[in-house]
Coordinates of C-alpha atoms and ligand atoms in Angstrom, one line a residue:
M1 CA 12.8 19.8 -1.6
I2 CA 10.0 20.6 0.8
G3 CA 6.6 20.0 -0.7
E4 CA 2.9 20.3 0.0
I5 CA -0.1 18.5 -1.5
I6 CA -3.5 20.0 -1.9
A7 CA -6.4 17.7 -2.9
I8 CA -9.6 19.5 -4.1
G9 CA -13.2 18.3 -4.3
N10 CA -16.4 18.2 -2.3
E11 CA -16.5 14.5 -2.8
L12 CA -13.4 14.3 -0.6
T13 CA -14.5 16.6 2.2
S14 CA -17.9 14.9 2.4
G15 CA -16.2 11.5 2.9
R16 CA -17.7 10.0 -0.3
V17 CA -14.4 9.5 -2.0
L18 CA -11.2 8.6 -0.2
D19 CA -8.3 10.9 -1.0
T20 CA -6.0 8.3 -2.5
N21 CA -4.3 10.9 -4.7
S22 CA -2.5 12.6 -1.8
R23 CA -1.3 9.3 -0.4
F24 CA 0.0 8.1 -3.7
A25 CA 1.7 11.5 -4.5
A26 CA 3.3 11.6 -1.0
G27 CA 4.7 8.1 -1.4
Q28 CA 6.1 8.8 -4.9
L29 CA 7.6 12.2 -3.9
F30 CA 9.1 10.8 -0.7
G31 CA 10.7 8.0 -2.8
A32 CA 12.1 10.7 -5.1
G33 CA 13.8 12.4 -2.2
H34 CA 11.3 15.1 -1.3
E35 CA 9.8 15.8 2.1
I36 CA 6.0 16.5 2.2
I37 CA 5.3 18.8 5.2
A38 CA 1.6 19.1 4.7
M39 CA -1.4 17.6 2.9
A40 CA -4.6 19.6 2.7
T41 CA -8.0 18.5 1.5
I42 CA -10.2 21.4 0.4
G43 CA -13.8 21.5 -0.8
D44 CA -15.0 23.2 -4.1
S45 CA -14.7 26.7 -2.7
P46 CA -12.5 29.2 -4.7
E47 CA -11.8 31.2 -1.5
E48 CA -10.7 28.2 0.5
I49 CA -8.6 26.8 -2.4
G50 CA -7.0 30.2 -2.8
R51 CA -6.1 30.4 0.9
A52 CA -4.6 26.9 0.9
L53 CA -2.6 27.8 -2.3
K54 CA -1.1 31.0 -0.8
R55 CA -0.2 29.3 2.5
A56 CA 1.5 26.4 0.7
I57 CA 3.4 28.7 -1.7
A58 CA 4.7 30.8 1.2
R59 CA 6.1 27.8 3.2
S60 CA 7.1 25.1 0.6
D61 CA 9.6 24.7 -2.2
F62 CA 6.9 23.2 -4.4
V63 CA 3.2 22.4 -4.4
V64 CA 1.1 19.6 -6.0
V65 CA -2.6 20.3 -6.5
T66 CA -5.0 17.6 -7.7
G67 CA -8.6 17.9 -8.8
G68 CA -11.0 20.5 -9.9
L69 CA -9.5 21.0 -13.4
G70 CA -12.4 19.5 -15.4
A71 CA -15.1 21.1 -17.5
T72 CA -18.0 21.0 -15.1
S73 CA -19.3 23.9 -13.0
D74 CA -17.9 22.4 -9.8
D75 CA -14.4 22.4 -11.2
L76 CA -13.1 25.7 -9.6
T77 CA -9.4 25.4 -9.3
N78 CA -8.6 27.8 -12.1
E79 CA -11.1 30.3 -10.7
A80 CA -9.3 30.1 -7.3
V81 CA -5.9 30.6 -9.0
A82 CA -7.3 33.7 -10.8
L83 CA -8.6 35.1 -7.5
A84 CA -5.8 34.2 -5.1
L85 CA -2.7 34.5 -7.3
K86 CA -4.0 37.2 -9.6
R87 CA -3.6 35.0 -12.7
P88 CA -6.7 35.4 -14.8
S89 CA -7.5 32.5 -17.2
V90 CA -6.5 33.1 -20.7
L91 CA -7.2 31.0 -23.8
F92 CA -4.5 28.5 -24.8
P93 CA -5.2 28.1 -28.6
E94 CA -3.1 24.9 -28.9
V95 CA -5.1 23.2 -26.2
L96 CA -8.4 24.4 -27.8
E97 CA -7.3 23.1 -31.1
K98 CA -6.5 19.7 -29.5
I99 CA -9.9 19.5 -27.9
R100 CA -11.6 20.4 -31.2
R101 CA -9.5 17.8 -33.1
C102 CA -10.6 14.9 -30.8
P103 CA -14.3 15.3 -30.3
A104 CA -14.8 11.7 -29.0
G105 CA -18.5 11.7 -29.9
Q106 CA -19.5 14.8 -28.0
S107 CA -22.5 17.0 -29.0
A108 CA -22.0 20.7 -29.9
T109 CA -23.1 21.7 -26.4
E110 CA -20.7 19.3 -24.7
M111 CA -17.9 20.5 -26.9
R112 CA -18.6 24.1 -25.8
L113 CA -18.3 23.0 -22.2
L114 CA -15.2 21.1 -22.9
E115 CA -13.6 24.2 -24.4
K116 CA -13.4 25.4 -20.8
L117 CA -10.3 23.1 -20.5
A118 CA -8.4 25.4 -22.9
W119 CA -8.7 28.4 -20.5
L120 CA -5.7 28.2 -18.1
P121 CA -4.1 30.7 -15.7
D122 CA -1.9 33.3 -17.4
G123 CA 1.7 32.0 -17.5
A124 CA 0.7 28.4 -17.1
E125 CA 2.9 25.8 -18.9
V126 CA 0.9 22.8 -20.1
L127 CA 2.5 19.6 -18.7
S128 CA 1.3 17.1 -21.3
P129 CA -0.1 18.8 -24.4
E130 CA -1.0 15.5 -26.0
R131 CA -3.6 14.7 -23.3
R132 CA -7.0 16.4 -22.8
M133 CA -6.5 16.5 -19.0
A134 CA -3.0 17.9 -19.6
G135 CA -2.3 19.4 -16.2
Y136 CA -0.2 22.5 -15.9
L137 CA 2.7 24.1 -14.1
L138 CA 2.6 27.6 -12.7
I139 CA 5.6 29.2 -11.2
H140 CA 4.5 31.7 -8.6
D141 CA 6.9 33.6 -6.3
H142 CA 9.6 31.3 -7.6
T143 CA 7.7 28.2 -6.4
P144 CA 6.6 25.6 -8.9
V145 CA 2.9 24.7 -8.4
F146 CA 1.8 21.6 -10.4
F147 CA -2.0 21.3 -11.1
L148 CA -3.0 17.8 -11.9
P149 CA -6.4 16.2 -12.7
G150 CA -8.3 14.5 -9.9
V151 CA -8.9 11.2 -11.8
P152 CA -6.4 8.9 -10.0
H153 CA -4.8 7.2 -13.1
E154 CA -4.4 10.5 -14.9
M155 CA -2.9 12.1 -11.9
Q156 CA -0.5 9.2 -11.3
E157 CA 0.8 9.2 -14.9
L158 CA 1.4 13.0 -14.9
L159 CA 3.1 12.8 -11.5
A160 CA 5.5 10.1 -12.7
E161 CA 6.1 11.3 -16.2
R162 CA 6.1 15.1 -15.7
V163 CA 6.2 16.3 -12.1
I164 CA 9.0 14.1 -10.6
P165 CA 11.4 14.6 -13.5
R166 CA 10.7 18.4 -13.5
L167 CA 11.4 18.6 -9.8
A168 CA 14.6 16.7 -10.2
L169 CA 15.7 19.2 -12.9
W170 CA 14.6 22.1 -10.7
Q171 CA 16.7 21.0 -7.8
G172 CA 19.6 19.8 -10.0
E173 CA 22.3 17.8 -8.4
S174 CA 21.6 19.0 -4.9
V175 CA 18.4 17.0 -4.6
R176 CA 18.4 14.8 -1.5
R177 CA 18.3 11.1 -2.1
V178 CA 16.3 8.8 0.1
R179 CA 16.7 5.1 0.5
Q180 CA 13.7 3.4 2.0
R181 CA 12.5 -0.2 2.6
V182 CA 9.4 -1.5 4.3
Y183 CA 9.7 -4.8 6.1
K184 CA 6.5 -6.8 6.6
I185 CA 6.4 -8.7 9.9
F186 CA 4.0 -11.3 11.2
G187 CA 3.8 -12.8 14.7
R188 CA 5.6 -10.1 16.8
P189 CA 3.9 -7.2 18.5
E190 CA 5.0 -3.7 17.5
I191 CA 6.4 -2.9 21.0
E192 CA 8.7 -6.0 20.8
I193 CA 9.9 -5.1 17.4
N194 CA 10.7 -1.6 18.7
R195 CA 12.6 -3.1 21.6
L196 CA 14.7 -5.2 19.2
V197 CA 15.6 -2.6 16.6
G198 CA 14.8 0.8 18.0
H199 CA 18.4 1.5 19.0
L200 CA 19.5 1.4 15.3
E201 CA 17.9 4.8 14.8
K202 CA 20.7 6.3 16.9
A203 CA 23.2 5.3 14.1
S204 CA 22.7 8.8 12.5
P205 CA 20.3 11.7 12.5
R206 CA 19.7 10.7 8.9
V207 CA 18.1 7.4 9.9
R208 CA 14.4 7.0 10.6
I209 CA 12.7 3.8 11.7
G210 CA 8.8 3.8 11.6
Y211 CA 6.5 1.1 13.1
Y212 CA 3.0 0.7 11.5
P213 CA 0.5 -1.9 12.7
V214 CA -1.4 -3.0 9.7
F215 CA -3.6 -5.6 11.3
P216 CA -2.7 -8.4 11.6
E217 CA 0.8 -7.5 10.4
V218 CA 3.3 -4.9 11.5
H219 CA 5.2 -2.9 8.9
L220 CA 8.6 -1.4 9.7
S221 CA 10.1 1.3 7.5
L222 CA 13.8 1.9 7.3
T223 CA 14.7 5.3 5.8
V224 CA 18.1 6.8 5.3
I225 CA 18.3 10.3 3.8
D226 CA 21.4 11.7 2.1
G227 CA 23.1 14.3 4.2
P228 CA 22.9 17.9 3.2
P229 CA 25.0 18.1 0.1
A230 CA 28.3 20.0 0.1
T231 CA 28.3 21.1 3.7
P232 CA 31.1 19.0 5.3
A233 CA 34.6 20.0 4.4
P234 CA 36.2 18.7 2.3
A235 CA 33.0 18.7 0.2
P236 CA 32.1 15.2 -0.7
S237 CA 31.4 14.4 -4.3
A238 CA 27.8 13.3 -5.2
T239 CA 29.1 9.7 -5.5
T240 CA 30.6 9.7 -2.0
S241 CA 27.4 10.9 -0.6
I242 CA 25.4 8.2 -2.3
D243 CA 27.8 5.5 -1.3
T244 CA 27.8 6.5 2.3
T245 CA 24.0 6.5 2.4
A246 CA 23.9 3.1 0.6
N247 CA 26.5 1.6 3.0
L248 CA 24.6 2.9 6.1
F249 CA 21.3 1.6 4.7
D250 CA 22.7 -1.8 3.9
R251 CA 24.3 -2.1 7.3
L252 CA 21.1 -1.2 9.1
A253 CA 19.0 -3.4 6.9
A254 CA 21.3 -6.4 7.7
Q255 CA 20.9 -5.6 11.4
I256 CA 17.1 -5.4 11.2
E257 CA 17.0 -8.7 9.3
A258 CA 19.2 -10.4 11.9
A259 CA 17.2 -9.1 14.8
L260 CA 13.8 -10.1 13.5
G261 CA 14.8 -13.2 11.5
D262 CA 12.0 -15.2 9.9
C263 CA 9.3 -13.1 11.5
I264 CA 10.0 -10.9 8.4
F265 CA 7.9 -12.5 5.7
G266 CA 8.4 -9.9 3.0
R267 CA 9.5 -6.4 1.8
D268 CA 7.8 -3.4 0.3
E269 CA 4.9 -4.5 -1.9
E270 CA 5.1 -8.2 -1.0
T271 CA 2.1 -9.9 0.7
L272 CA 1.9 -13.0 2.9
E273 CA -0.2 -14.9 0.3
G274 CA 2.1 -13.8 -2.5
V275 CA 5.2 -15.1 -0.6
V276 CA 3.4 -18.4 0.1
G277 CA 2.4 -18.7 -3.6
C278 CA 6.0 -18.0 -4.7
L279 CA 7.4 -20.6 -2.3
L280 CA 4.8 -23.2 -3.5
R281 CA 5.7 -22.5 -7.1
T282 CA 9.5 -22.6 -6.7
R283 CA 9.3 -25.8 -4.6
A284 CA 6.8 -27.4 -7.0
Q285 CA 4.3 -28.1 -4.3
T286 CA 0.5 -28.3 -4.6
L287 CA -1.9 -27.2 -1.8
A288 CA -5.5 -27.8 -0.8
L289 CA -7.4 -26.3 2.2
A290 CA -10.1 -27.3 4.6
E291 CA -11.5 -24.2 6.1
S292 CA -14.1 -24.0 8.9
C293 CA -14.1 -20.7 10.9
T294 CA -12.2 -18.8 8.1
G295 CA -15.0 -19.7 5.7
G296 CA -12.9 -19.5 2.5
L297 CA -10.8 -16.4 3.5
I298 CA -7.5 -18.2 2.9
A299 CA -8.7 -19.6 -0.5
G300 CA -9.9 -16.1 -1.4
K301 CA -6.5 -14.6 -0.7
L302 CA -4.6 -17.3 -2.6
T303 CA -6.9 -17.2 -5.7
A304 CA -6.7 -13.4 -5.9
L305 CA -3.1 -14.0 -7.1
P306 CA -2.9 -14.5 -10.9
G307 CA -1.4 -17.8 -11.8
S308 CA -2.4 -19.5 -8.5
S309 CA -3.9 -22.5 -10.2
A310 CA -0.3 -23.7 -10.7
Y311 CA -0.1 -24.6 -7.0
F312 CA -3.5 -24.2 -5.4
S313 CA -5.9 -27.0 -6.2
G314 CA -8.9 -25.8 -4.1
G315 CA -10.5 -26.2 -0.8
V316 CA -13.6 -27.2 1.2
V317 CA -15.5 -24.8 3.4
S318 CA -16.6 -27.4 5.9
Y319 CA -18.5 -25.3 8.4
S320 CA -20.9 -28.0 9.8
N321 CA -19.8 -31.2 11.4
D322 CA -21.9 -33.0 8.8
L323 CA -19.8 -31.6 6.0
K324 CA -16.6 -32.4 7.8
E325 CA -17.7 -36.0 7.8
K326 CA -19.2 -36.1 4.3
F327 CA -16.6 -34.1 2.4
L328 CA -13.5 -34.7 4.4
G329 CA -14.0 -38.1 6.0
V330 CA -13.6 -36.8 9.5
G331 CA -14.8 -39.7 11.8
H332 CA -18.1 -39.3 13.6
Q333 CA -16.6 -40.7 16.8
L334 CA -13.6 -38.3 16.6
L335 CA -16.0 -35.3 16.4
L336 CA -18.0 -36.6 19.4
A337 CA -14.9 -37.4 21.4
H338 CA -13.0 -34.2 20.9
G339 CA -15.4 -31.6 19.4
A340 CA -15.1 -29.9 16.0
V341 CA -12.6 -27.4 17.4
S342 CA -9.8 -29.7 18.5
G343 CA -6.3 -30.9 17.4
P344 CA -7.4 -34.4 16.3
V345 CA -10.2 -32.9 14.1
A346 CA -7.9 -30.3 12.6
R347 CA -5.5 -33.1 11.7
A348 CA -8.3 -35.3 10.2
M349 CA -9.6 -32.3 8.2
A350 CA -6.1 -31.7 6.7
E351 CA -5.5 -35.4 6.0
G352 CA -9.0 -35.7 4.5
V353 CA -8.6 -32.9 2.0
R354 CA -5.0 -33.8 1.1
E355 CA -6.0 -37.4 0.2
R356 CA -9.1 -36.4 -1.7
A357 CA -7.4 -33.5 -3.6
G358 CA -4.3 -35.6 -4.3
V359 CA -2.0 -32.7 -3.4
D360 CA 1.4 -32.5 -1.6
L361 CA 0.3 -30.3 1.2
A362 CA -2.9 -29.5 3.0
L363 CA -3.9 -27.1 5.7
S364 CA -7.0 -27.0 7.8
V365 CA -8.5 -24.4 10.2
T366 CA -11.2 -25.0 12.8
G367 CA -11.9 -22.5 15.6
I368 CA -14.4 -20.3 17.5
A369 CA -14.6 -16.8 15.9
G370 CA -17.3 -15.7 18.3
P371 CA -19.0 -13.7 19.6
G372 CA -20.9 -16.8 20.9
G373 CA -19.9 -20.5 21.0
G374 CA -17.0 -20.2 23.5
S375 CA -16.6 -22.2 26.7
A376 CA -14.2 -22.1 29.7
E377 CA -12.1 -24.8 28.1
K378 CA -12.3 -23.4 24.5
P379 CA -12.9 -19.6 24.7
V380 CA -13.7 -17.4 21.7
G381 CA -10.5 -17.1 19.8
T382 CA -9.4 -20.7 20.1
V383 CA -8.3 -21.9 16.7
Y384 CA -6.6 -25.2 15.7
F385 CA -4.7 -25.6 12.5
G386 CA -3.8 -28.9 10.8
L387 CA -1.0 -29.3 8.4
A388 CA -0.7 -32.6 6.4
T389 CA 2.1 -33.7 4.1
L390 CA 2.9 -37.0 2.6
E391 CA 5.2 -37.8 5.6
R392 CA 3.4 -36.4 8.6
T393 CA 0.4 -34.4 10.0
L394 CA 0.8 -31.7 12.7
D395 CA -1.7 -29.6 14.6
F396 CA -1.2 -26.2 16.2
L397 CA -3.3 -24.4 18.8
Y398 CA -3.6 -20.6 18.9
R399 CA -5.7 -18.3 21.1
F400 CA -6.4 -15.0 19.4
A401 CA -8.0 -11.9 20.9
G402 CA -10.4 -9.6 19.1
D403 CA -13.8 -9.5 17.5
R404 CA -15.1 -12.0 14.9
R405 CA -13.6 -10.2 12.0
Q406 CA -10.2 -9.8 13.6
I407 CA -10.1 -13.5 14.7
R408 CA -11.0 -14.7 11.2
E409 CA -8.4 -12.3 9.7
I410 CA -5.6 -13.3 12.1
A411 CA -6.5 -17.0 11.7
A412 CA -6.2 -16.7 7.9
A413 CA -2.8 -14.9 8.2
T414 CA -1.6 -17.5 10.7
A415 CA -2.5 -20.3 8.3
L416 CA -0.5 -18.6 5.6
D417 CA 2.4 -18.0 7.9
L418 CA 2.4 -21.7 9.0
L419 CA 2.6 -22.7 5.3
R420 CA 5.4 -20.2 4.7
R421 CA 7.4 -21.5 7.6
H422 CA 6.8 -25.1 6.6
L423 CA 7.9 -24.4 3.0
L424 CA 11.0 -22.6 4.3
G425 CA 11.8 -25.6 6.6
K426 CA 11.5 -23.3 9.6
L427 CA 8.3 -24.6 11.2
L428 CA 8.8 -25.3 14.8
Q429 CA 7.2 -28.5 16.1
P430 CA 4.2 -27.7 18.3
Ligands
ATP1 P1 -13.0 15.7 -14.3 O1 -13.9 16.8 -13.7 O2 -12.8 16.0 -15.8 O3 -13.4 14.3 -14.1 P2 -10.9 16.8 -12.6 O4 -9.5 16.9 -12.7 O5 -11.7 18.0 -12.4 O6 -11.5 15.8 -13.7 P3 -12.3 15.9 -10.3 O7 -13.6 16.3 -10.9 O8 -11.9 16.7 -9.1 O9 -11.1 15.9 -11.3 O10 -12.3 14.4 -9.9 C1 -12.6 13.4 -10.9 C2 -12.9 12.1 -10.1 O11 -11.6 11.7 -9.6 C3 -13.8 12.2 -8.9 O12 -15.0 11.8 -9.2 C4 -13.1 11.3 -7.9 O13 -13.8 10.0 -8.0 C5 -11.7 11.1 -8.3 N1 -10.9 11.9 -7.5 C6 -10.7 13.3 -7.4 N2 -9.8 13.6 -6.5 C7 -9.4 12.5 -5.9 C8 -8.5 12.2 -4.9 N3 -7.8 13.2 -4.2 N4 -8.3 10.9 -4.5 C9 -9.0 9.9 -5.1 N5 -9.9 10.1 -6.1 C10 -10.1 11.4 -6.5

């Protein structure tokens, strides 16, 4: 079905709160086989809300509205519905009774204000009567309009539990199914990825391939949409249609994986640090870090994962030369001879932290994040990585472009990717 999302609230139009509800709803509805043709963000103005509602109802099969359902004077969604759709609010006694039964410590004045929640547009169907912020469905001009609370977790629950199942019923068997996967890629520019896989989109008009740079990664989405049901003759059964979509999807997915190889580090919700953590755990390897220019960024990413203590011992943020000597045992002469940003020092840092932490694997980073500190020989963006195992120690030189924040971010991601490739046995010798 073709849908539209309307997010309401001055906190959104003033930029104080990011409209995450629309993004979440669009993703969920797309995954359920619906196409969202527009998302509007409207301030707390009944006239504007009304205009947006009428426009959406006229051009879409369904509408999802979030926000402005509460009990405060700035919650004006119901007033807009009354004005624009000629649906005056009426008292819903069962909702009122529910509010009165669960006072949750409110004073008599607060309770009177809360009773506003029991006044809903005429003809509304309460979506989840057991909740205070129940949300409601209004069918207007044969178009279902779902009104959901603005609080993100309340909106998300109602969307998953009430809206998506109701839409599936509404559309019945003819609902279009969508198969989608996001590939997460590191180390290849968007344009090169497009050159390698862009032609696959020609397989069918039902195939869409999207490219999204999410610095420092690139995400590629593969989408295959079921064909319009029951149009070709002989009419395919629902099963044939799903199988065909599934086959097409699997074939294209295999071709994308073959073309991009191990530049793909993950799928859908996977993260680079999550993949590295998983590999360390399954290979029973322990890790320590020696970070200079990334200042603990890599350790921060790894320790954000629950259960990371099983494989991550810790790290040293050895920013000064002094600390590289004292904490990691990097030789004074080595630092003088090669400078802190060099292959030999990166190797010594990795070996030093590996021996001191008593781990299987250690990684070090030393580089020039800028904006100052660069030279002709070692410009800003020069970063060395060291990787030490029981058997050998390697170093890698990269030259990154960007500002300080970008260089630190891409250095942290490169470090994680080197670890990933090492653990997969796919690390190319420098
Ligand atoms: P209540 O007024 O009872 O809190 P409500 O349904 O009227 O609920 P709003 O008042 O519009 O919802 O918003 C409640 C809170 O939810 C806001 O303070 C805001 O932080 C958050 N919120 C609202 N809309 C969105 C949105 N589209 N995306 C992300 N957060 C939102």
